CSV table of C-alpha atoms in Angstrom, one decimal:
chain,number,residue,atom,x,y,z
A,22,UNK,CA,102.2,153.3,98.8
A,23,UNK,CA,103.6,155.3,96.2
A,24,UNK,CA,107.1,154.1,96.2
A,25,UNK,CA,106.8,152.5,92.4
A,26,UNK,CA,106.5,154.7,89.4
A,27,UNK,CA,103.2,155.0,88.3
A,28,UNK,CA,102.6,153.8,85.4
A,29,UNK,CA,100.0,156.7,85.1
A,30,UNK,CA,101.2,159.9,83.8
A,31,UNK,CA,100.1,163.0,86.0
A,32,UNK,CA,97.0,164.1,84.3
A,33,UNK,CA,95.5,160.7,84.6
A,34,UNK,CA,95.9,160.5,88.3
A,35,UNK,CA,94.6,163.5,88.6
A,36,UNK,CA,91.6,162.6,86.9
A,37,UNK,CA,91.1,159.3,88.4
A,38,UNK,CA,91.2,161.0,91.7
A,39,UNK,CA,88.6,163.3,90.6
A,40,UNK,CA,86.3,160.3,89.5
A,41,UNK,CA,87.5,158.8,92.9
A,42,UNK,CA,85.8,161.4,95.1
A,43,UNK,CA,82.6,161.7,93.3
A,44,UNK,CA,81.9,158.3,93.8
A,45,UNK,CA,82.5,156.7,90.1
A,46,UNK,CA,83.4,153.5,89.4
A,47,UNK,CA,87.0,152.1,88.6
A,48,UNK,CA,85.2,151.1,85.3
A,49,UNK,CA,83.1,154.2,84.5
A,50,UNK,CA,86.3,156.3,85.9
A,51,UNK,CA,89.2,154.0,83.4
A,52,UNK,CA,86.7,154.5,80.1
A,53,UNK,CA,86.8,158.1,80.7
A,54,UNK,CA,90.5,159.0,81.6
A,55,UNK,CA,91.5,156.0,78.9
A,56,UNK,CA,93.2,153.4,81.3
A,57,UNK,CA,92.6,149.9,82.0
A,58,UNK,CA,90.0,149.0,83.8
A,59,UNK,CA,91.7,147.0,86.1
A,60,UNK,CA,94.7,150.0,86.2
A,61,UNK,CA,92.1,152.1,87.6
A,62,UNK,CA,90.2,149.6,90.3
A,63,UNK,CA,94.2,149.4,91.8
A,64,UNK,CA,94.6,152.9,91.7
A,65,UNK,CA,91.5,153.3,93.5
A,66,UNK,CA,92.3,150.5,96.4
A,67,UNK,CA,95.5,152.8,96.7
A,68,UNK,CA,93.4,155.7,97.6
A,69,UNK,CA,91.6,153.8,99.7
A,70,UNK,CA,94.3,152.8,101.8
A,71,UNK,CA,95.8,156.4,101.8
A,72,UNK,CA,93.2,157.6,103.1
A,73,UNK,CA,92.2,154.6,106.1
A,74,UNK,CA,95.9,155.6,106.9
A,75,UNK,CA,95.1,159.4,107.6
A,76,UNK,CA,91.7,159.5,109.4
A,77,UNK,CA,92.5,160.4,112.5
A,78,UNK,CA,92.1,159.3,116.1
A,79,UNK,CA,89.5,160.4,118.2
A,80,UNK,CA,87.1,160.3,120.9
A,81,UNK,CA,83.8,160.7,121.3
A,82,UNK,CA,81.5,162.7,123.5
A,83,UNK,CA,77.9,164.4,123.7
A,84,UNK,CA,75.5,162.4,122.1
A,85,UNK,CA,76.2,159.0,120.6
A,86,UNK,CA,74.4,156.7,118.7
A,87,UNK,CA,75.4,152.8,118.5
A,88,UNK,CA,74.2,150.6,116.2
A,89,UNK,CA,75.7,147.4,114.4
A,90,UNK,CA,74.7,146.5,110.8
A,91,UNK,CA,75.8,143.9,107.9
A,92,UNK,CA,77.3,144.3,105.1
A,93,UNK,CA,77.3,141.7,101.9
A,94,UNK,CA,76.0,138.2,101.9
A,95,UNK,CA,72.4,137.5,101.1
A,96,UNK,CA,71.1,135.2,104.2
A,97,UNK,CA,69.5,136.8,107.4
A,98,UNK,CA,70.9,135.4,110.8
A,99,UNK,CA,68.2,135.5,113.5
A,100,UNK,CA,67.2,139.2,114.6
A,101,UNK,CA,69.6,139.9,112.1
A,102,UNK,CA,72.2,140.1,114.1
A,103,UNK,CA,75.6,137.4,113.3
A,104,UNK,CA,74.1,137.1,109.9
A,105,UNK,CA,75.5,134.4,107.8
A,106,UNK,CA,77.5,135.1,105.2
A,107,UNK,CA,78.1,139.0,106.4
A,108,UNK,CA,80.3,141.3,107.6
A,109,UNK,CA,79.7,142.4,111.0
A,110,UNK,CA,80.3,146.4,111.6
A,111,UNK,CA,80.0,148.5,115.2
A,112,UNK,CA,79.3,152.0,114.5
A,113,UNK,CA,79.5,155.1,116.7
A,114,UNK,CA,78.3,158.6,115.9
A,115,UNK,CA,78.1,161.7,117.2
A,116,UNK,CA,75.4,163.7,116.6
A,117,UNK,CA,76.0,166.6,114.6
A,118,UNK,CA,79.4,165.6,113.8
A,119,UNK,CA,81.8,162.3,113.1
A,120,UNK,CA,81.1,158.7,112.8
A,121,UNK,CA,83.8,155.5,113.8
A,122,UNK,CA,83.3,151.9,112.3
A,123,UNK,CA,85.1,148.9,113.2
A,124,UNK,CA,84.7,145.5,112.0
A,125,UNK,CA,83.4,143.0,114.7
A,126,UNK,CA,83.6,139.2,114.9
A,127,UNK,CA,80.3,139.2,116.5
A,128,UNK,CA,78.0,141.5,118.2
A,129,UNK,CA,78.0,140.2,122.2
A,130,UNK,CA,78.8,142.7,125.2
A,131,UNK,CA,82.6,141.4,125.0
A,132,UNK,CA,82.7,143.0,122.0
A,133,UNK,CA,81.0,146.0,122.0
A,134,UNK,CA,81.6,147.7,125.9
A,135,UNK,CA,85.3,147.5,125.4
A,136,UNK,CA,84.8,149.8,121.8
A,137,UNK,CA,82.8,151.8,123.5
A,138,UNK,CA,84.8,152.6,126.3
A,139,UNK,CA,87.9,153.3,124.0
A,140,UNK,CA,86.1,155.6,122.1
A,141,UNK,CA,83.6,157.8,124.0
A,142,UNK,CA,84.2,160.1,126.7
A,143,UNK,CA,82.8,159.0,130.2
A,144,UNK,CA,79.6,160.7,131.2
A,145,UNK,CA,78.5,160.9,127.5
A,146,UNK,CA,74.6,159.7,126.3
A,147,UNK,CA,74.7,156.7,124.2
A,148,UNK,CA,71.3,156.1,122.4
A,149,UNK,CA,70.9,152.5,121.5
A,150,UNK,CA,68.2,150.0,120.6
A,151,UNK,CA,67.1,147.2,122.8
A,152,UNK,CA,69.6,144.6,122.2
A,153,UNK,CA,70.8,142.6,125.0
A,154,UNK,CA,74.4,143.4,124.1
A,155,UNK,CA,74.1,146.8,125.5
A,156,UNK,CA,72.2,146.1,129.4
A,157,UNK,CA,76.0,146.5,130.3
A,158,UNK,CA,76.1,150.7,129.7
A,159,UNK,CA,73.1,150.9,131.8
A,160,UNK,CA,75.7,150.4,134.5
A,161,UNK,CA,78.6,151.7,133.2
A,162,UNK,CA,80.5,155.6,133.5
A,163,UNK,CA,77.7,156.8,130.6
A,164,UNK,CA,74.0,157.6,130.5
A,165,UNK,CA,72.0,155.4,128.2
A,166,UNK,CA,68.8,155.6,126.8
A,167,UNK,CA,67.3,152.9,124.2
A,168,UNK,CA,64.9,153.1,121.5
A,169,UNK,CA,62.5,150.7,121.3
A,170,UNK,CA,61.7,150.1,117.5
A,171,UNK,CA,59.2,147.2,117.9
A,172,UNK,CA,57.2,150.6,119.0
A,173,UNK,CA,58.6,153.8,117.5
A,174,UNK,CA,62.0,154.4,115.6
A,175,UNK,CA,62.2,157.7,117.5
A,176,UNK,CA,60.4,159.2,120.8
A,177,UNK,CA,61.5,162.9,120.6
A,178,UNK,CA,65.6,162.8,120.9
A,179,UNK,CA,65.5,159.0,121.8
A,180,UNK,CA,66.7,157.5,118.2
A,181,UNK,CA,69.3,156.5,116.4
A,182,UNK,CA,68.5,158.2,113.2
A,183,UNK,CA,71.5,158.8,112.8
A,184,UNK,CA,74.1,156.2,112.6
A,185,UNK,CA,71.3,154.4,110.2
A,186,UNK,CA,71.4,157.1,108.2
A,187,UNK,CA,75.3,156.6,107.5
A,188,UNK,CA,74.6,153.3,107.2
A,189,UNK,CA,71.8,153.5,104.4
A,190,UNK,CA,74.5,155.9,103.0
A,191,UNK,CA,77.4,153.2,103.0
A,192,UNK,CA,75.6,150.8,101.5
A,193,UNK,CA,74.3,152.6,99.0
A,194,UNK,CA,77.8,154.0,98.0
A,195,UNK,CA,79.2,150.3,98.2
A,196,UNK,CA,76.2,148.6,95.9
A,197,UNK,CA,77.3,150.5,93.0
A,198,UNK,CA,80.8,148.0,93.3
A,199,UNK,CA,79.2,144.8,91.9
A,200,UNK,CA,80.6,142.5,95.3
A,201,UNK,CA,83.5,143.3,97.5
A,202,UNK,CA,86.0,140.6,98.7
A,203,UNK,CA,86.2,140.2,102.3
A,204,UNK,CA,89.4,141.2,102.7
A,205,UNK,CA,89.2,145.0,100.8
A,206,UNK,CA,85.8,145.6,102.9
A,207,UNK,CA,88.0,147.2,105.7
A,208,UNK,CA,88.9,149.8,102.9
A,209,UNK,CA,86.1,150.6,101.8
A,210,UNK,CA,84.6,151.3,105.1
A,211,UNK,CA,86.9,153.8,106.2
A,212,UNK,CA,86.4,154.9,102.5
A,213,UNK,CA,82.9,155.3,103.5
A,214,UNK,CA,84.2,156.9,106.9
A,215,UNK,CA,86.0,159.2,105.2
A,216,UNK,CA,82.8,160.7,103.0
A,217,UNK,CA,80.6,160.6,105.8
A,218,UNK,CA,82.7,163.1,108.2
A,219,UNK,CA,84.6,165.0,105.5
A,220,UNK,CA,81.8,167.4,103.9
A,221,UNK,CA,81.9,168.6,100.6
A,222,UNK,CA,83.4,166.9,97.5
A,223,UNK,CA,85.1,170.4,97.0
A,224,UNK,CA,86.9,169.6,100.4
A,225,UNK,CA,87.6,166.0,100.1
A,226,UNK,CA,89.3,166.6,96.2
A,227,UNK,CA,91.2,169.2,98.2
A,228,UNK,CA,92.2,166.7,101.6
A,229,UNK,CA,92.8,163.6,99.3
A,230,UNK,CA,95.0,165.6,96.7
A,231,UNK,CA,97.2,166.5,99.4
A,232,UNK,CA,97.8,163.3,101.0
A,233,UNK,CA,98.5,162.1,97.7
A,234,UNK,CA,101.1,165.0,97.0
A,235,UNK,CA,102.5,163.9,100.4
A,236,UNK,CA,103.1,160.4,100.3
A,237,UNK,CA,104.5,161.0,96.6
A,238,UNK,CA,107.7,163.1,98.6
C-alpha cells in the first residue's frame, strides 16, 4: 500500500488522516490541508483498505442480532429484500460489543446459515425478524427468537435494535459521499465496521496512525 512515495509531505498525511477519522470528506478534508481533491479521495481509499486489511477475525457469542439491509440504488425490491439496483449486506452483532458485515449476492437460507455458522459460537441467541430465510436456526446448534415487527419492533429483549442502529449509522456516514461505485462499497463497509466497534475518535486517530506507521516500514 505504501510502497510509492507519497507525493504528500508528512504533515499533510497527517492531517488528512485526522480529517479521515472524523468523518470529513476527501473534498472538505483536500481544501483544508491544500491538496487536490482527487489526491485526497485516493489517500482516503488507501486508508480504507489499510484498515479492511487489519480488522480482525472473530467469533461471535452471547446475544446476536441478524439483520440484512441495502445499500445505494433508489428502487424497492418486494419486502425489500433483493432490491434492484442495491447492494445486499448480512450483518451480525453482538450486543454490547462488535458488529461483522459481509456483502451477499442475495438473502436465501444458502446464504445466510453458512455466515452464521462461521461466525457465532454454537449455543448462542440469535434475535432475528420473521423472514423465511432464517426458519433454518430454529433447528440448528443455536437458540433463536424472532421479532415480529408487523406488531412491535421490540417485546422486552426480543429486538434487533441493535444491528439497525449500526445500520442507520452506516448509512448516514456513507450519504455524506455523494454515490459510491460498486466496487469501493466493500471499503467503505468495513470503514463503517471499523467506527462502529472501535470507540472513540481519540482511539481510532491513535489505531489508524499506527497501522499507517507500520505499513510505511
Amino acid at each position: 500500500m505504501y510502497e510509492r512515495r507519497s507525493r504528500l509531505s508528512s504533515r499533510q498525511q497527517a492531517e488528512l488522516i485526522k480529517f479521515f477519522v472524523v468523518g470529513s470528506t476527501a473534498r472538505a478534508a483536500g481544501e483544508i490541508v491544500g491538496v487536490h481533491r482527487n489526491t485526497a479521495a485516493s489517500y482516503f481509499m488507501r486508508l480504507r483498505r489499510l484498515i479492511a486489511a487489519h480488522l480482525p477475525s472473530y467469533r461471535l457469542s452471547g446475544e446476536i442480532e441478524a439483520d440484512e439491509s441495502y445499500f445505494g440504488g433508489v428502487r424497492k425490491g418486494k419486502r425489500g429484500r433483493g432490491a434492484a439496483g442495491k447492494i445486499a449486506v448480512f450483518g451480525l452483532l453482538k450486543r454490547n460489543g462488535r458488529v461483522y458485515t459481509a456483502i451477499i449476492p442475495d438473502a436465501r437460507t444458502e446464504t445466510l446459515l453458512p455466515i452464521i455458522k462461521e461466525q457465532v459460537e454454537p449455543d448462542s441467541i440469535v434475535y432475528t425478524d420473521t423472514y423465511s430465510a432464517y426458519n433454518a436456526l430454529d433447528v440448528s446448534e443455536f437458540h433463536h427468537h424472532r421479532i415480529n415487527h408487523s406488531q412491535s419492533f421490540a417485546e422486552q429483549g426480543n429486538h434487533i435494535n441493535g444491528i439497525e442502529n449500526f445500520w442507520n449509522q452506516a448509512k448516514r456516514h456513507l450519504s455524506r459521499f455523494n454515490g459510491i461505485k460498486p466496487e469501493h462499497f466493500y471499503w467503505f463497509l468495513k470503514e463503517c465496521e471499523w467506527r462502529f466497534n472501535g470507540g472513540d475518535h481519540k482511539i481510532l486517530l491513535t489505531e489508524l496512525n499506527y497501522w499507517v506507521k507500520k505499513a510505511k516500514r
